[in-house]
Each structure stands twice: as C-alpha cells, then as structure tokens.
C-alpha cells in the first residue's frame, strides 16, 4: 500500500511544490523571527537556544499545518475528480483500503513536517546558539506533540476532502473552519467547553512559549495543557478518519 | 453463473434509474446490455461492480456476495477511462496491476496489445479520448481476468479502433472468457454477443440469446402465382400454428413472422402441400433500428 501511494505521490509536481513551499516558509519565518526586536533587544539568541527552541519552533510550525492539510485535500479530491477512487474499487480495492492509503499519506506528510522542524531546528540551533548544543535532544517531546497536532489537522482535512469531493470548496471550508467558524463558535461558548473543540484542542498541543508566564499576568487562557490535549487530539483524528471511511463506503462513487 | 442480478433497483432522489432488474450471465457467454442513452446500462454495471449503492436487490458474482476479492477476478471499463493524468500510460497500468495484486510483468504486453507501446512513457493528459479508451481496455485486460466488463468500449474510437476492439472481444470470447458488454449500438451487440438484455428507462424489456431476440423480428414475404385467389392463401396461413402477425403488403403479397423452429423452407413446403405455388418468397431482415424500436415499444 505504501508503494502504491508513493507511486501516485512522487511523480506529482503539486506535491513537491507544496512541500517545498512549506519547508521554505518555515525556514524563512524562523530566520526572520530571530531578527525581531522586542524592548530594544533582539530575541534571536533566546529564540534559537536549546532546549526552548523545540517549543518555539513547534509553535511557529503549527501555523503552517494548513499547507500540507491543503495538499492532502488536493490528493483526496483529485481521486474523485480523476474518478480513480471509482476505478480502484472496480479493480479490487475496498473502501477501507482507500481510506487507509490516504491515512498513510497523512502519516508521510506528518513525517515530512516533523523532519522539516527537526532539520530547521538543528540548523538554526547549532549555528545561532551553538553554546546550547549540549541540550539539543532535550525538550524534543514538543516536536512529538507537534506531530500529533499535524495528524489532527490532516484528519480534519481528509474528512473535508472525502465529504466535499471538490478541491476548491473543501480547501475553503478547511480554512474558514480553522480561522473563522470555530473561533466564532468558541466566542459565546464557556471556556470549560470550548477547550474541547477540535482546533482548540489541536492548538493546545503547541502552546505559545512562555504561556505560563503570560497566564500569570493576563489570567488563564482556559486551554488544555499539551499533555492533556493528546488523547483528545488522537480521538478527534480517529473519529475523522472513521467518518471518512463511512462516507466512502456508503456513498456512490 | 458468473453474474446474477436479482431485483436490482437504483433511484437518485425521485428519479428511478433502474427498476427490479433481474438477469443472469452464464460463464463463457458474451452478454450484451443494449439500450439507448440513459436506459440504465451504466447504472447496472456500476451496481454490479460495487461503485454504486443499490436501493434494493442483490448482486452475486461467481455465486457469492461481491467483495473486493471477487472484483479482482474481473477486468472492467466503466463509463470513462479513469487514470491519473500526470502519470504516464505505463505508470497508470503499473498502479492498476498493483491494485489487482498481480505482477507488473504483463504491463508491457498489454500496452502493445492496445497499440500504445510506443507512447507508454508519455503522461496521459496529452492522450486523445481514443487513446485513453485503448488504455482503459488495456487496464481491463491486465492479469487475464476470467470476466471482462466493457461499458461502451468503442466510445471515442475511430473506425479502425472500433474494428480492433470488436476483433479483440471476439478473440477473448473465443478463449472462453465471459464478457459483459454494454452498448447503445445495436449492430455492435449483434456482431459480438451471444446473449442480450434490452433495457429501456431503467426496466428490462427482454433478455435471451441474441438470435432469438434480434432475429425474431425478421419477416417473410410471399407472393402467389397469378390467378390464385388471395383468400385461399390467408386461409392456408391461418391454419399454420407457426405463422403469426400476417399482414397484406402491396401487389398482393403477404408478410408474416415465423416461429423460431419453422423456417421459410417449412413454410414453402406447407403451402405447396396445400396446392399453393409461390411466385416469390423473400426473407426481409428488418432494419436493426426497426427491430430495436419494436423491442422497446
């Protein structure tokens, strides 16, 4: 199955364009981020110092999850547009196998995102804050949490792809949901309920660095702690994939 | 039985695309599904191939419930050639072979069979409809499946391509493969099929061996020698149980339909035995279109 999905992915230029764009944006953002001046002081060295770097970087990278999410939507809606889901069922795939194939793609995309974060982190950490290199492997769980987060976003993207079947509308709904619909819904909802909303749970996995410090000044954000959010994030991802499977199994192709 | 459809129905909202279709396809037959556009041929095949969900009824392949595994024993082209446009012809067929869980060794041979060997390394987005159609037929042939389902296989092909596909179907049928062929072209069905089911507006009109269904509409026209009263002929014909639908034609001729086991020679002998000598006897093949209109009336 891995081989089958790779045969579809590797020759596809769109895949490479979006992945390279994703990595380039991350690198660009991180390199520019060090130049930001706060209170007359460059935050550069504090941003790049291990082990805090991993937390900072995971937080920054979380803003770019929508890009590989969009790629996943394209890959899924393509199969509807090309009618290749239909042909694969005719050729002897089951609905479960088709969904598993896309889950595998989502895992590959997470792997790519994590590798991009690791590579970016090691490069900037070792070049800009070499004195902290001894702690380079500390705090890597932040990257692990980031990996869980990407799975959550990709599962949502996949569900929208399977549900809507057309790339443009699906991408639009994905962006609108993440940026507008859920934030608006959260607004009138009490904090102890809205912290369980999907993208809220996912964003809790990569909190703003020094949020604890902020919280003492501005009051608690009401979000779950990263560790607490993990089971909810995984449950959402599982639910979204299950719904995707049910959609594919029960609808006409 | 290779395929059995039982009371199969499909509706899209209030539109009933298929109503209680039952038919059975025997191993080794070339089974034609004939009907005008929108008569339910593709819906029938889509239901049989597991890409459409039936509103009612059952499908059985090889005597059992359809599964992904039974579908791998079938090579099918449904409605349109479906490929990844950015992949080459060869890459697409390799994907097909892997989905069918067969070796990719036969890909090259299949590409040659459908005449795309020299263009196998081009992305298929540059292919004409006819070339994609050839590739789709090639994909269906991969792994030498025991059953082929071909939905309008000559769609988009030039006359030479159409002839090639018909030869191919006949060759495969000769090898004992079961073929299910949907077409709106009557002569296509007549040329290659052993059995036919005629669909119209989602309903089965008739089904059976091609020669009993499509030839039933042939008419025999007879004319008596001069001087014999026409009434005598009418009388003699009405006494023959194998003769029906007698109609007067121009110039004193009479046309009729004969039962399947009663040929023109039998008619001639029976009339001669009654002392009626024919001046002419003609078997008039009705145009295929006329037969079809008759069937779907």
mmCIF file of N, CA and C in Angstrom, chain A residues 3-4 7-9 11-12 78-79 82-84 86-94 97 248-253, chain B residues 10 12 49-53 68 71-72 76 78-80 82-87 91 94-96 98-101:
data_model
loop_
_atom_site.group_PDB
_atom_site.id
_atom_site.type_symbol
_atom_site.label_atom_id
_atom_site.label_comp_id
_atom_site.label_asym_id
_atom_site.label_seq_id
_atom_site.Cartn_x
_atom_site.Cartn_y
_atom_site.Cartn_z
ATOM 1 N N UNK A 3 3.784 1.480 -1.255
ATOM 2 C CA UNK A 3 4.350 1.596 -2.602
ATOM 3 C C UNK A 3 3.335 2.204 -3.567
ATOM 4 N N UNK A 4 2.088 1.755 -3.414
ATOM 5 C CA UNK A 4 1.014 2.253 -4.275
ATOM 6 C C UNK A 4 0.849 3.762 -4.112
ATOM 7 N N UNK A 7 3.764 5.689 -5.531
ATOM 8 C CA UNK A 7 3.724 5.761 -6.997
ATOM 9 C C UNK A 7 2.828 6.901 -7.476
ATOM 10 N N UNK A 8 1.811 7.237 -6.658
ATOM 11 C CA UNK A 8 0.944 8.357 -7.023
ATOM 12 C C UNK A 8 1.589 9.685 -6.633
ATOM 13 N N UNK A 9 2.297 9.693 -5.491
ATOM 14 C CA UNK A 9 2.810 10.951 -4.940
ATOM 15 C C UNK A 9 4.067 11.446 -5.640
ATOM 16 N N UNK A 11 5.658 11.209 -8.538
ATOM 17 C CA UNK A 11 5.732 11.933 -9.822
ATOM 18 C C UNK A 11 4.845 13.178 -9.882
ATOM 19 N N UNK A 12 4.145 13.489 -8.808
ATOM 20 C CA UNK A 12 3.158 14.576 -8.845
ATOM 21 C C UNK A 12 3.829 15.888 -8.454
ATOM 22 N N UNK A 78 -8.605 15.009 -5.817
ATOM 23 C CA UNK A 78 -8.105 14.555 -7.121
ATOM 24 C C UNK A 78 -8.670 13.191 -7.471
ATOM 25 N N UNK A 79 -8.670 12.297 -6.492
ATOM 26 C CA UNK A 79 -9.095 10.923 -6.770
ATOM 27 C C UNK A 79 -10.581 10.858 -7.098
ATOM 28 N N UNK A 82 -10.512 12.629 -10.810
ATOM 29 C CA UNK A 82 -9.991 11.713 -11.840
ATOM 30 C C UNK A 82 -10.803 10.407 -11.885
ATOM 31 N N UNK A 83 -11.717 10.239 -10.950
ATOM 32 C CA UNK A 83 -12.525 9.027 -10.780
ATOM 33 C C UNK A 83 -11.638 7.806 -10.540
ATOM 34 N N UNK A 84 -10.503 8.056 -9.908
ATOM 35 C CA UNK A 84 -9.588 6.937 -9.660
ATOM 36 C C UNK A 84 -9.987 6.152 -8.420
ATOM 37 N N UNK A 86 -13.054 5.445 -7.854
ATOM 38 C CA UNK A 86 -14.014 4.567 -8.501
ATOM 39 C C UNK A 86 -13.292 3.408 -9.199
ATOM 40 N N UNK A 87 -12.256 3.765 -9.964
ATOM 41 C CA UNK A 87 -11.556 2.730 -10.721
ATOM 42 C C UNK A 87 -10.841 1.748 -9.786
ATOM 43 N N UNK A 88 -10.298 2.260 -8.681
ATOM 44 C CA UNK A 88 -9.599 1.354 -7.763
ATOM 45 C C UNK A 88 -10.565 0.393 -7.096
ATOM 46 N N UNK A 89 -11.796 0.855 -6.803
ATOM 47 C CA UNK A 89 -12.795 -0.065 -6.258
ATOM 48 C C UNK A 89 -13.125 -1.120 -7.314
ATOM 49 N N UNK A 90 -13.314 -0.678 -8.563
ATOM 50 C CA UNK A 90 -13.587 -1.628 -9.645
ATOM 51 C C UNK A 90 -12.449 -2.640 -9.762
ATOM 52 N N UNK A 91 -11.223 -2.148 -9.617
ATOM 53 C CA UNK A 91 -10.059 -3.024 -9.784
ATOM 54 C C UNK A 91 -9.815 -3.922 -8.581
ATOM 55 N N UNK A 92 -10.585 -3.726 -7.508
ATOM 56 C CA UNK A 92 -10.459 -4.657 -6.389
ATOM 57 C C UNK A 92 -9.915 -4.079 -5.100
ATOM 58 N N UNK A 93 -10.008 -2.754 -4.917
ATOM 59 C CA UNK A 93 -9.699 -2.185 -3.606
ATOM 60 C C UNK A 93 -10.987 -2.108 -2.812
ATOM 61 N N UNK A 94 -10.863 -2.146 -1.477
ATOM 62 C CA UNK A 94 -12.041 -1.918 -0.650
ATOM 63 C C UNK A 94 -12.028 -0.463 -0.200
ATOM 64 N N UNK A 97 -9.405 0.110 2.361
ATOM 65 C CA UNK A 97 -8.031 0.229 1.841
ATOM 66 C C UNK A 97 -7.768 1.615 1.272
ATOM 67 N N UNK A 248 -17.062 7.114 2.420
ATOM 68 C CA UNK A 248 -16.603 6.447 1.199
ATOM 69 C C UNK A 248 -17.360 5.134 0.983
ATOM 70 N N UNK A 249 -17.666 4.452 2.088
ATOM 71 C CA UNK A 249 -18.317 3.152 1.960
ATOM 72 C C UNK A 249 -19.782 3.282 1.569
ATOM 73 N N UNK A 250 -20.426 4.337 2.057
ATOM 74 C CA UNK A 250 -21.878 4.393 1.897
ATOM 75 C C UNK A 250 -22.363 5.264 0.756
ATOM 76 N N UNK A 251 -21.462 6.001 0.136
ATOM 77 C CA UNK A 251 -21.924 6.846 -0.970
ATOM 78 C C UNK A 251 -21.539 6.244 -2.311
ATOM 79 N N UNK A 252 -22.260 6.698 -3.339
ATOM 80 C CA UNK A 252 -21.903 6.300 -4.700
ATOM 81 C C UNK A 252 -20.563 6.917 -5.055
ATOM 82 N N UNK A 253 -19.800 6.186 -5.870
ATOM 83 C CA UNK A 253 -18.526 6.742 -6.331
ATOM 84 C C UNK A 253 -18.659 7.216 -7.769
ATOM 85 N N UNK B 10 -32.231 1.055 -8.405
ATOM 86 C CA UNK B 10 -31.432 2.203 -8.004
ATOM 87 C C UNK B 10 -32.220 3.464 -8.303
ATOM 88 N N UNK B 12 -32.162 7.802 -7.855
ATOM 89 C CA UNK B 12 -31.476 9.039 -7.482
ATOM 90 C C UNK B 12 -32.561 10.033 -7.123
ATOM 91 N N UNK B 49 -20.472 -3.639 -10.048
ATOM 92 C CA UNK B 49 -19.045 -3.506 -9.755
ATOM 93 C C UNK B 49 -18.780 -2.824 -8.412
ATOM 94 N N UNK B 50 -19.828 -2.550 -7.663
ATOM 95 C CA UNK B 50 -19.632 -2.080 -6.293
ATOM 96 C C UNK B 50 -19.295 -0.608 -6.153
ATOM 97 N N UNK B 51 -19.507 0.208 -7.188
ATOM 98 C CA UNK B 51 -19.232 1.636 -7.034
ATOM 99 C C UNK B 51 -20.509 2.438 -6.818
ATOM 100 N N UNK B 52 -21.660 1.819 -7.037
ATOM 101 C CA UNK B 52 -22.933 2.470 -6.719
ATOM 102 C C UNK B 52 -23.629 1.614 -5.671
ATOM 103 N N UNK B 53 -24.382 2.281 -4.802
ATOM 104 C CA UNK B 53 -25.091 1.556 -3.744
ATOM 105 C C UNK B 53 -26.527 1.323 -4.200
ATOM 106 N N UNK B 68 -14.187 -7.188 -2.494
ATOM 107 C CA UNK B 68 -13.028 -6.665 -3.222
ATOM 108 C C UNK B 68 -12.302 -7.813 -3.927
ATOM 109 N N UNK B 71 -13.973 -8.778 -7.113
ATOM 110 C CA UNK B 71 -13.758 -7.759 -8.155
ATOM 111 C C UNK B 71 -12.383 -7.907 -8.815
ATOM 112 N N UNK B 72 -11.432 -8.467 -8.084
ATOM 113 C CA UNK B 72 -10.100 -8.632 -8.685
ATOM 114 C C UNK B 72 -10.092 -9.716 -9.754
ATOM 115 N N UNK B 76 -12.547 -4.436 -15.765
ATOM 116 C CA UNK B 76 -13.708 -3.629 -16.125
ATOM 117 C C UNK B 76 -13.351 -2.223 -16.573
ATOM 118 N N UNK B 78 -15.636 1.084 -16.976
ATOM 119 C CA UNK B 78 -16.974 1.606 -16.695
ATOM 120 C C UNK B 78 -17.073 3.071 -17.109
ATOM 121 N N UNK B 79 -17.889 3.336 -18.093
ATOM 122 C CA UNK B 79 -18.254 4.695 -18.496
ATOM 123 C C UNK B 79 -17.118 5.509 -19.105
ATOM 124 N N UNK B 80 -16.085 5.801 -18.328
ATOM 125 C CA UNK B 80 -14.988 6.634 -18.839
ATOM 126 C C UNK B 80 -13.662 5.985 -18.463
ATOM 127 N N UNK B 82 -10.535 6.018 -16.478
ATOM 128 C CA UNK B 82 -10.184 6.755 -15.265
ATOM 129 C C UNK B 82 -8.717 6.536 -14.915
ATOM 130 N N UNK B 83 -7.907 7.595 -15.117
ATOM 131 C CA UNK B 83 -6.479 7.474 -14.845
ATOM 132 C C UNK B 83 -5.957 8.734 -14.177
ATOM 133 N N UNK B 84 -4.751 8.630 -13.617
ATOM 134 C CA UNK B 84 -4.079 9.820 -13.097
ATOM 135 C C UNK B 84 -3.457 10.548 -14.280
ATOM 136 N N UNK B 85 -3.918 11.756 -14.583
ATOM 137 C CA UNK B 85 -3.477 12.416 -15.822
ATOM 138 C C UNK B 85 -1.981 12.749 -15.834
ATOM 139 N N UNK B 86 -1.402 12.952 -14.646
ATOM 140 C CA UNK B 86 0.006 13.352 -14.622
ATOM 141 C C UNK B 86 0.948 12.158 -14.686
ATOM 142 N N UNK B 87 0.395 10.939 -14.589
ATOM 143 C CA UNK B 87 1.234 9.745 -14.709
ATOM 144 C C UNK B 87 1.254 9.273 -16.163
ATOM 145 N N UNK B 91 2.932 4.011 -16.052
ATOM 146 C CA UNK B 91 2.774 4.162 -14.598
ATOM 147 C C UNK B 91 1.341 3.877 -14.160
ATOM 148 N N UNK B 94 0.809 0.151 -14.169
ATOM 149 C CA UNK B 94 1.505 -0.474 -13.037
ATOM 150 C C UNK B 94 0.649 -0.328 -11.776
ATOM 151 N N UNK B 95 0.074 0.867 -11.597
ATOM 152 C CA UNK B 95 -0.831 1.087 -10.459
ATOM 153 C C UNK B 95 -2.020 0.117 -10.515
ATOM 154 N N UNK B 96 -2.594 -0.005 -11.706
ATOM 155 C CA UNK B 96 -3.728 -0.927 -11.869
ATOM 156 C C UNK B 96 -3.331 -2.347 -11.489
ATOM 157 N N UNK B 98 -0.968 -3.327 -9.536
ATOM 158 C CA UNK B 98 -0.751 -3.483 -8.095
ATOM 159 C C UNK B 98 -2.070 -3.497 -7.328
ATOM 160 N N UNK B 99 -3.044 -2.701 -7.786
ATOM 161 C CA UNK B 99 -4.357 -2.728 -7.140
ATOM 162 C C UNK B 99 -5.003 -4.097 -7.307
ATOM 163 N N UNK B 100 -4.793 -4.670 -8.490
ATOM 164 C CA UNK B 100 -5.363 -6.001 -8.738
ATOM 165 C C UNK B 100 -4.527 -7.113 -8.107
ATOM 166 N N UNK B 101 -3.396 -6.719 -7.511
ATOM 167 C CA UNK B 101 -2.472 -7.677 -6.861
ATOM 168 C C UNK B 101 -1.997 -8.743 -7.828
#
